[in-house]
PDB file of C-alpha atoms in Angstrom:
ATOM      1  CA  MET A   1     -10.644   2.134 -26.550  1.00 43.00           C
ATOM      2  CA  ASN A   2     -13.146   1.296 -23.800  1.00 48.00           C
ATOM      3  CA  GLY A   3     -13.518   3.252 -20.538  1.00 47.00           C
ATOM      4  CA  LEU A   4     -11.401   0.907 -18.451  1.00 44.00           C
ATOM      5  CA  ALA A   5      -8.578   0.912 -20.960  1.00 46.00           C
ATOM      6  CA  SER A   6      -8.682   4.706 -21.141  1.00 43.00           C
ATOM      7  CA  ALA A   7      -8.533   4.963 -17.348  1.00 43.00           C
ATOM      8  CA  ALA A   8      -5.652   2.496 -17.194  1.00 44.00           C
ATOM      9  CA  ALA A   9      -3.668   4.480 -19.741  1.00 43.00           C
ATOM     10  CA  ALA A  10      -4.298   7.719 -17.860  1.00 42.00           C
ATOM     11  CA  ARG A  11      -3.110   6.284 -14.554  1.00 45.00           C
ATOM     12  CA  ILE A  12       0.392   5.461 -15.763  1.00 42.00           C
ATOM     13  CA  LEU A  13       1.152   8.903 -17.153  1.00 42.00           C
ATOM     14  CA  GLU A  14       3.405  10.489 -14.523  1.00 44.00           C
ATOM     15  CA  THR A  15       6.045  13.174 -14.487  1.00 43.00           C
ATOM     16  CA  SER A  16       8.916  13.578 -12.037  1.00 47.00           C
ATOM     17  CA  LYS A  17      10.747  16.803 -11.213  1.00 53.00           C
ATOM     18  CA  PRO A  18      13.745  17.280  -8.917  1.00 57.00           C
ATOM     19  CA  SER A  19      12.953  18.559  -5.433  1.00 61.00           C
ATOM     20  CA  PRO A  20      13.870  22.190  -4.672  1.00 72.00           C
ATOM     21  CA  PHE A  21      14.685  21.217  -1.063  1.00 78.00           C
ATOM     22  CA  ASP A  22      18.025  20.185   0.413  1.00 85.00           C
ATOM     23  CA  PHE A  23      17.065  16.695   1.592  1.00 87.00           C
ATOM     24  CA  GLN A  24      20.723  15.653   1.718  1.00 91.00           C
ATOM     25  CA  ASN A  25      21.413  18.017   4.619  1.00 91.00           C
ATOM     26  CA  ASN A  26      17.943  18.511   6.061  1.00 92.00           C
ATOM     27  CA  GLY A  27      16.579  14.980   5.962  1.00 94.00           C
ATOM     28  CA  LEU A  28      17.367  11.541   7.372  1.00 96.00           C
ATOM     29  CA  ILE A  29      15.791   8.174   6.524  1.00 97.00           C
ATOM     30  CA  TYR A  30      15.554   5.658   9.357  1.00 98.00           C
ATOM     31  CA  ILE A  31      14.719   2.027   8.507  1.00 98.00           C
ATOM     32  CA  PRO A  32      14.973  -0.392  11.454  1.00 97.00           C
ATOM     33  CA  GLU A  33      16.317  -3.858  10.741  1.00 94.00           C
ATOM     34  CA  ARG A  34      14.415  -5.776  13.415  1.00 90.00           C
ATOM     35  CA  MET A  35      10.838  -5.415  12.165  1.00 96.00           C
ATOM     36  CA  PRO A  36       8.779  -8.553  11.425  1.00 97.00           C
ATOM     37  CA  PHE A  37       7.040  -8.903   8.072  1.00 96.00           C
ATOM     38  CA  PRO A  38       3.924  -6.650   8.073  1.00 96.00           C
ATOM     39  CA  ASN A  39       0.913  -8.752   9.020  1.00 96.00           C
ATOM     40  CA  ILE A  40      -1.837  -7.254  11.184  1.00 94.00           C
ATOM     41  CA  ARG A  41      -2.946 -10.762  12.151  1.00 94.00           C
ATOM     42  CA  ASP A  42       0.449 -11.340  13.789  1.00 96.00           C
ATOM     43  CA  GLU A  43       0.480 -10.089  17.379  1.00 97.00           C
ATOM     44  CA  ARG A  44       4.271 -10.072  17.370  1.00 97.00           C
ATOM     45  CA  TYR A  45       4.230  -7.648  14.437  1.00 97.00           C
ATOM     46  CA  ILE A  46       1.702  -5.362  16.133  1.00 97.00           C
ATOM     47  CA  ARG A  47       3.773  -5.202  19.308  1.00 97.00           C
ATOM     48  CA  ALA A  48       6.928  -4.503  17.290  1.00 97.00           C
ATOM     49  CA  VAL A  49       5.224  -1.613  15.472  1.00 98.00           C
ATOM     50  CA  MET A  50       4.063  -0.033  18.721  1.00 98.00           C
ATOM     51  CA  GLU A  51       7.460  -0.379  20.398  1.00 97.00           C
ATOM     52  CA  GLU A  52       9.254   1.114  17.395  1.00 98.00           C
ATOM     53  CA  ILE A  53       6.810   4.021  17.226  1.00 98.00           C
ATOM     54  CA  LEU A  54       7.413   4.678  20.916  1.00 97.00           C
ATOM     55  CA  ARG A  55      11.186   4.701  20.446  1.00 97.00           C
ATOM     56  CA  ILE A  56      11.087   6.996  17.417  1.00 98.00           C
ATOM     57  CA  ILE A  57       8.762   9.517  19.056  1.00 97.00           C
ATOM     58  CA  SER A  58      11.014   9.629  22.100  1.00 96.00           C
ATOM     59  CA  ALA A  59      14.081  10.195  19.905  1.00 97.00           C
ATOM     60  CA  ALA A  60      12.303  12.945  17.950  1.00 97.00           C
ATOM     61  CA  HIS A  61      10.709  14.560  21.041  1.00 96.00           C
ATOM     62  CA  GLY A  62       7.223  14.414  19.532  1.00 96.00           C
ATOM     63  CA  HIS A  63       6.477  16.537  16.431  1.00 95.00           C
ATOM     64  CA  THR A  64       5.465  13.318  14.685  1.00 96.00           C
ATOM     65  CA  LEU A  65       2.981  12.249  12.007  1.00 94.00           C
ATOM     66  CA  ILE A  66       2.361   8.493  11.792  1.00 96.00           C
ATOM     67  CA  LEU A  67       0.755   7.228   8.580  1.00 94.00           C
ATOM     68  CA  PHE A  68      -1.158   3.942   8.575  1.00 94.00           C
ATOM     69  CA  THR A  69      -2.712   1.999   5.710  1.00 93.00           C
ATOM     70  CA  SER A  70      -5.046   0.199   8.164  1.00 92.00           C
ATOM     71  CA  TYR A  71      -7.625   1.998  10.328  1.00 92.00           C
ATOM     72  CA  TRP A  72      -7.699  -1.003  12.627  1.00 94.00           C
ATOM     73  CA  LEU A  73      -3.944  -0.939  13.259  1.00 96.00           C
ATOM     74  CA  MET A  74      -3.996   2.846  13.630  1.00 95.00           C
ATOM     75  CA  GLU A  75      -6.574   2.657  16.419  1.00 95.00           C
ATOM     76  CA  ARG A  76      -4.866  -0.319  18.032  1.00 96.00           C
ATOM     77  CA  ALA A  77      -1.554   1.568  18.142  1.00 97.00           C
ATOM     78  CA  TYR A  78      -3.149   4.787  19.386  1.00 96.00           C
ATOM     79  CA  TYR A  79      -5.021   3.186  22.287  1.00 96.00           C
ATOM     80  CA  GLY A  80      -2.104   0.899  23.036  1.00 96.00           C
ATOM     81  CA  LEU A  81       0.357   3.783  23.346  1.00 97.00           C
ATOM     82  CA  LYS A  82      -1.624   6.729  24.701  1.00 94.00           C
ATOM     83  CA  ASP A  83      -0.883   5.848  28.330  1.00 95.00           C
ATOM     84  CA  ARG A  84       2.811   5.455  27.506  1.00 95.00           C
ATOM     85  CA  LEU A  85       3.206   8.726  25.577  1.00 94.00           C
ATOM     86  CA  THR A  86       2.027  11.154  28.209  1.00 93.00           C
ATOM     87  CA  ALA A  87       4.827  13.628  27.466  1.00 93.00           C
ATOM     88  CA  TYR A  88       3.171  14.679  24.195  1.00 95.00           C
ATOM     89  CA  PRO A  89      -0.407  15.468  23.147  1.00 95.00           C
ATOM     90  CA  LEU A  90      -1.794  12.657  20.976  1.00 96.00           C
ATOM     91  CA  PHE A  91      -4.364  12.963  18.199  1.00 95.00           C
ATOM     92  CA  LEU A  92      -6.279  10.288  16.316  1.00 94.00           C
ATOM     93  CA  MET A  93      -7.473  11.059  12.807  1.00 87.00           C
ATOM     94  CA  GLY A  94     -10.522   9.004  11.923  1.00 74.00           C
ATOM     95  CA  ARG A  95     -12.339   9.031   8.601  1.00 69.00           C
ATOM     96  CA  GLY A  96     -12.725  12.637   7.480  1.00 62.00           C
ATOM     97  CA  ARG A  97     -11.650  14.104  10.826  1.00 66.00           C
ATOM     98  CA  LEU A  98      -9.729  17.148   9.674  1.00 71.00           C
ATOM     99  CA  ASP A  99     -10.142  18.686  13.133  1.00 84.00           C
ATOM    100  CA  ALA A 100      -7.414  16.310  14.343  1.00 86.00           C
ATOM    101  CA  ILE A 101      -4.987  17.870  11.857  1.00 85.00           C
ATOM    102  CA  ARG A 102      -5.850  21.362  13.055  1.00 87.00           C
ATOM    103  CA  SER A 103      -5.383  20.351  16.681  1.00 91.00           C
ATOM    104  CA  PHE A 104      -2.069  18.691  15.866  1.00 90.00           C
ATOM    105  CA  ARG A 105      -0.859  21.824  14.097  1.00 88.00           C
ATOM    106  CA  ARG A 106      -1.714  23.975  17.123  1.00 90.00           C
ATOM    107  CA  SER A 107      -0.154  21.575  19.646  1.00 91.00           C
ATOM    108  CA  GLY A 108       3.450  22.474  18.902  1.00 87.00           C
ATOM    109  CA  ASN A 109       4.955  19.064  19.734  1.00 94.00           C
ATOM    110  CA  GLY A 110       2.075  16.630  19.282  1.00 95.00           C
ATOM    111  CA  VAL A 111       1.810  13.184  17.713  1.00 97.00           C
ATOM    112  CA  LEU A 112      -0.829  12.521  15.054  1.00 95.00           C
ATOM    113  CA  PHE A 113      -1.969   8.966  14.316  1.00 96.00           C
ATOM    114  CA  ALA A 114      -3.447   9.303  10.825  1.00 91.00           C
ATOM    115  CA  SER A 115      -4.846   7.388   7.892  1.00 84.00           C
ATOM    116  CA  ASP A 116      -3.116   7.426   4.530  1.00 74.00           C
ATOM    117  CA  SER A 117      -5.323  10.342   3.424  1.00 72.00           C
ATOM    118  CA  ALA A 118      -3.109  12.593   5.568  1.00 68.00           C
ATOM    119  CA  GLY A 119      -0.164  11.642   3.372  1.00 59.00           C
ATOM    120  CA  GLU A 120      -1.326  13.913   0.553  1.00 65.00           C
ATOM    121  CA  GLY A 121      -2.511  17.472   0.241  1.00 61.00           C
ATOM    122  CA  ILE A 122      -1.834  18.769   3.753  1.00 71.00           C
ATOM    123  CA  ASP A 123       0.745  21.404   4.611  1.00 68.00           C
ATOM    124  CA  LEU A 124       2.474  20.998   7.978  1.00 74.00           C
ATOM    125  CA  ALA A 125       5.464  23.242   7.491  1.00 74.00           C
ATOM    126  CA  GLY A 126       7.976  24.070  10.185  1.00 80.00           C
ATOM    127  CA  ASP A 127       8.927  22.080  13.267  1.00 86.00           C
ATOM    128  CA  ILE A 128       5.426  20.793  14.021  1.00 86.00           C
ATOM    129  CA  LEU A 129       6.116  17.899  11.648  1.00 90.00           C
ATOM    130  CA  SER A 130       9.748  16.946  12.117  1.00 94.00           C
ATOM    131  CA  CYS A 131       9.285  13.181  12.175  1.00 95.00           C
ATOM    132  CA  LEU A 132       7.247  11.176   9.661  1.00 95.00           C
ATOM    133  CA  ILE A 133       6.643   7.489  10.388  1.00 97.00           C
ATOM    134  CA  ILE A 134       5.358   5.248   7.599  1.00 96.00           C
ATOM    135  CA  VAL A 135       4.147   2.037   9.189  1.00 97.00           C
ATOM    136  CA  LYS A 136       3.593   0.040   5.998  1.00 96.00           C
ATOM    137  CA  LEU A 137       4.469   0.625   2.357  1.00 96.00           C
ATOM    138  CA  PRO A 138       1.388   2.102   0.610  1.00 93.00           C
ATOM    139  CA  PHE A 139       0.659  -0.586  -1.946  1.00 90.00           C
ATOM    140  CA  PRO A 140      -2.518   0.198  -3.934  1.00 81.00           C
ATOM    141  CA  VAL A 141      -5.853  -1.354  -3.020  1.00 80.00           C
ATOM    142  CA  PRO A 142      -7.298  -3.385  -5.929  1.00 73.00           C
ATOM    143  CA  ASP A 143     -10.027  -1.622  -7.895  1.00 68.00           C
ATOM    144  CA  PRO A 144     -11.739  -2.214 -11.276  1.00 70.00           C
ATOM    145  CA  VAL A 145      -8.942  -0.467 -13.196  1.00 72.00           C
ATOM    146  CA  MET A 146      -6.270  -2.593 -11.541  1.00 72.00           C
ATOM    147  CA  GLU A 147      -8.309  -5.735 -12.101  1.00 72.00           C
ATOM    148  CA  TYR A 148      -8.472  -4.877 -15.789  1.00 70.00           C
ATOM    149  CA  GLN A 149      -4.737  -4.203 -15.891  1.00 78.00           C
ATOM    150  CA  ARG A 150      -4.094  -7.586 -14.287  1.00 73.00           C
ATOM    151  CA  THR A 151      -5.794  -9.326 -17.232  1.00 75.00           C
ATOM    152  CA  GLN A 152      -3.213  -7.795 -19.589  1.00 78.00           C
ATOM    153  CA  TYR A 153      -0.361  -9.750 -17.980  1.00 80.00           C
ATOM    154  CA  GLU A 154       0.422 -13.428 -18.257  1.00 81.00           C
ATOM    155  CA  ASP A 155       2.076 -13.615 -14.855  1.00 82.00           C
ATOM    156  CA  PHE A 156       1.696 -11.756 -11.557  1.00 82.00           C
ATOM    157  CA  ASP A 157       5.388 -10.860 -11.222  1.00 78.00           C
ATOM    158  CA  SER A 158       5.265  -8.756 -14.406  1.00 80.00           C
ATOM    159  CA  TYR A 159       2.041  -7.105 -13.273  1.00 79.00           C
ATOM    160  CA  ARG A 160       3.579  -6.299  -9.900  1.00 80.00           C
ATOM    161  CA  ARG A 161       6.727  -4.867 -11.522  1.00 83.00           C
ATOM    162  CA  ASP A 162       4.883  -2.703 -14.068  1.00 81.00           C
ATOM    163  CA  ILE A 163       1.765  -1.635 -12.150  1.00 81.00           C
ATOM    164  CA  ILE A 164       1.720  -2.350  -8.419  1.00 84.00           C
ATOM    165  CA  LEU A 165       5.281  -1.328  -7.534  1.00 91.00           C
ATOM    166  CA  PRO A 166       5.304   1.968  -9.504  1.00 90.00           C
ATOM    167  CA  GLU A 167       1.995   3.041  -7.951  1.00 90.00           C
ATOM    168  CA  MET A 168       3.306   2.292  -4.470  1.00 91.00           C
ATOM    169  CA  LEU A 169       6.488   4.270  -5.123  1.00 94.00           C
ATOM    170  CA  ILE A 170       4.552   7.288  -6.399  1.00 91.00           C
ATOM    171  CA  LYS A 171       2.405   7.329  -3.272  1.00 90.00           C
ATOM    172  CA  LEU A 172       5.423   6.822  -1.002  1.00 93.00           C
ATOM    173  CA  ARG A 173       7.129   9.827  -2.553  1.00 90.00           C
ATOM    174  CA  GLN A 174       3.969  11.874  -2.017  1.00 88.00           C
ATOM    175  CA  TRP A 175       3.961  10.842   1.636  1.00 88.00           C
ATOM    176  CA  PHE A 176       7.577  11.897   2.023  1.00 87.00           C
ATOM    177  CA  GLY A 177       6.552  15.299   0.711  1.00 81.00           C
ATOM    178  CA  ARG A 178       4.712  15.962   3.996  1.00 80.00           C
ATOM    179  CA  GLY A 179       7.971  16.072   5.929  1.00 74.00           C
ATOM    180  CA  ILE A 180       9.817  18.977   4.338  1.00 79.00           C
ATOM    181  CA  ARG A 181       7.611  21.807   3.072  1.00 79.00           C
ATOM    182  CA  ARG A 182       9.953  24.804   3.276  1.00 82.00           C
ATOM    183  CA  GLU A 183      13.645  25.307   2.513  1.00 84.00           C
ATOM    184  CA  GLU A 184      14.527  25.580   6.207  1.00 87.00           C
ATOM    185  CA  ASP A 185      12.527  22.515   7.325  1.00 87.00           C
ATOM    186  CA  THR A 186      14.368  19.491   8.740  1.00 92.00           C
ATOM    187  CA  ALA A 187      12.827  16.064   9.276  1.00 93.00           C
ATOM    188  CA  VAL A 188      13.397  12.377   9.950  1.00 96.00           C
ATOM    189  CA  PHE A 189      11.561   9.875   7.742  1.00 96.00           C
ATOM    190  CA  SER A 190      11.014   6.383   9.153  1.00 97.00           C
ATOM    191  CA  ILE A 191       9.801   3.313   7.249  1.00 97.00           C
ATOM    192  CA  LEU A 192       8.810   0.418   9.506  1.00 98.00           C
ATOM    193  CA  ASP A 193       8.109  -2.049   6.692  1.00 97.00           C
ATOM    194  CA  SER A 194      10.675  -4.856   6.627  1.00 97.00           C
ATOM    195  CA  ARG A 195      10.508  -4.907   2.821  1.00 96.00           C
ATOM    196  CA  ALA A 196      12.487  -1.637   2.886  1.00 97.00           C
ATOM    197  CA  SER A 197      15.218  -3.019   5.174  1.00 95.00           C
ATOM    198  CA  LEU A 198      18.712  -4.028   4.059  1.00 93.00           C
ATOM    199  CA  ARG A 199      17.515  -7.445   2.928  1.00 91.00           C
ATOM    200  CA  GLY A 200      14.091  -6.211   1.926  1.00 93.00           C
ATOM    201  CA  ARG A 201      12.647  -6.960  -1.472  1.00 93.00           C
ATOM    202  CA  TYR A 202      12.006  -3.342  -2.471  1.00 94.00           C
ATOM    203  CA  ARG A 203      14.808  -1.423  -0.774  1.00 96.00           C
ATOM    204  CA  THR A 204      16.681  -0.509  -3.973  1.00 95.00           C
ATOM    205  CA  GLU A 205      13.572   0.737  -5.776  1.00 95.00           C
ATOM    206  CA  ILE A 206      12.479   2.705  -2.711  1.00 95.00           C
ATOM    207  CA  LEU A 207      15.786   4.501  -2.190  1.00 95.00           C
ATOM    208  CA  ASN A 208      16.112   5.220  -5.915  1.00 94.00           C
ATOM    209  CA  THR A 209      12.654   6.832  -5.904  1.00 92.00           C
ATOM    210  CA  LEU A 210      12.971   8.972  -2.785  1.00 93.00           C
ATOM    211  CA  PRO A 211      14.982  12.198  -2.558  1.00 91.00           C
ATOM    212  CA  SER A 212      18.650  11.517  -1.884  1.00 92.00           C
ATOM    213  CA  MET A 213      19.473  11.755   1.814  1.00 94.00           C
ATOM    214  CA  PRO A 214      21.404   9.774   4.455  1.00 96.00           C
ATOM    215  CA  VAL A 215      19.948   6.394   5.439  1.00 97.00           C
ATOM    216  CA  THR A 216      20.463   4.715   8.801  1.00 97.00           C
ATOM    217  CA  GLY A 217      19.306   1.709  10.751  1.00 97.00           C
ATOM    218  CA  ARG A 218      20.447   3.189  14.080  1.00 97.00           C
ATOM    219  CA  LEU A 219      17.908   4.920  16.283  1.00 96.00           C
ATOM    220  CA  GLY A 220      20.742   6.876  17.910  1.00 97.00           C
ATOM    221  CA  ASP A 221      21.282   8.651  14.594  1.00 97.00           C
ATOM    222  CA  VAL A 222      17.685   9.878  14.741  1.00 97.00           C
ATOM    223  CA  ALA A 223      18.222  11.425  18.163  1.00 97.00           C
ATOM    224  CA  ASP A 224      21.534  12.954  17.066  1.00 97.00           C
ATOM    225  CA  PHE A 225      19.957  14.448  13.934  1.00 97.00           C
ATOM    226  CA  ILE A 226      17.164  16.079  15.937  1.00 97.00           C
ATOM    227  CA  MET A 227      19.597  17.464  18.502  1.00 96.00           C
ATOM    228  CA  ARG A 228      21.833  18.943  15.790  1.00 95.00           C
ATOM    229  CA  LYS A 229      19.120  20.403  13.588  1.00 95.00           C
ATOM    230  CA  LYS A 230      16.630  21.828  16.077  1.00 94.00           C
ATOM    231  CA  ALA A 231      16.750  25.008  18.150  1.00 93.00           C
ATOM    232  CA  ASP A 232      16.285  24.953  21.920  1.00 92.00           C
ATOM    233  CA  SER A 233      12.658  26.037  21.552  1.00 90.00           C
ATOM    234  CA  TYR A 234      11.887  22.793  19.731  1.00 93.00           C
ATOM    235  CA  PHE A 235      12.393  20.801  22.931  1.00 90.00           C
ATOM    236  CA  MET A 236      10.004  22.955  24.978  1.00 74.00           C
ATOM    237  CA  ASP A 237       6.261  22.357  25.061  1.00 61.00           C
ATOM    238  CA  LYS A 238       3.821  25.274  24.955  1.00 53.00           C
ATOM    239  CA  GLU A 239       3.402  25.388  28.720  1.00 45.00           C
ATOM    240  CA  GLN A 240       7.153  25.711  29.202  1.00 45.00           C
ATOM    241  CA  GLU A 241       7.371  28.476  26.623  1.00 42.00           C
ATOM    242  CA  GLN A 242       4.955  30.618  28.613  1.00 39.00           C
ATOM    243  CA  PHE A 243       7.416  31.022  31.494  1.00 34.00           C
TER     244      PHE A 243
END
């Protein structure tokens, strides 16, 4: 077996274990129904993303991590919203900027605009991360292994079903793991990709992969969840807590 074939075989070996956390009571998935198809060349889509981010952050009272698959869209959203989100400290995570994560953790109620690298391997337990926004489903970027795998399929639909979709779902589940890190944590998980909506192409596979928890398309449910699950101190910024 050549190197590429060996790498391809290794990539599809995965194991899944049930979560020890009570997502059913401590989590909520919010998927809006009005989002355009994700296309960063479409100004209407970009505006819709920014408006939805603004609404979700307001409903969650900050405490939000926003994961982007595009650096360009991340920066566009950050600079487009920073003058409209003055109630919360904002942080922009560029390539390799771990200092932004540290600052976000210390902020108490901040909002972190981050690349997909922040979706794995970071621990933001407690109320600091109570709202996770996934702007676009994390489909894999083509690489030599994937290009080799593609040659093993006669049609693209089979390749997408067997390779592309499973890899996206694995990464999406990893991203969801940022939201609830301790047994007492509570969080809202938002997916702004229209392909996860009620008529979306991948909704069934997505919900079957993620931990079982309530799903809503109503932003009011997000606000209600936060109000029910969080203590009074959650709604106070650090300056308020000093008095």
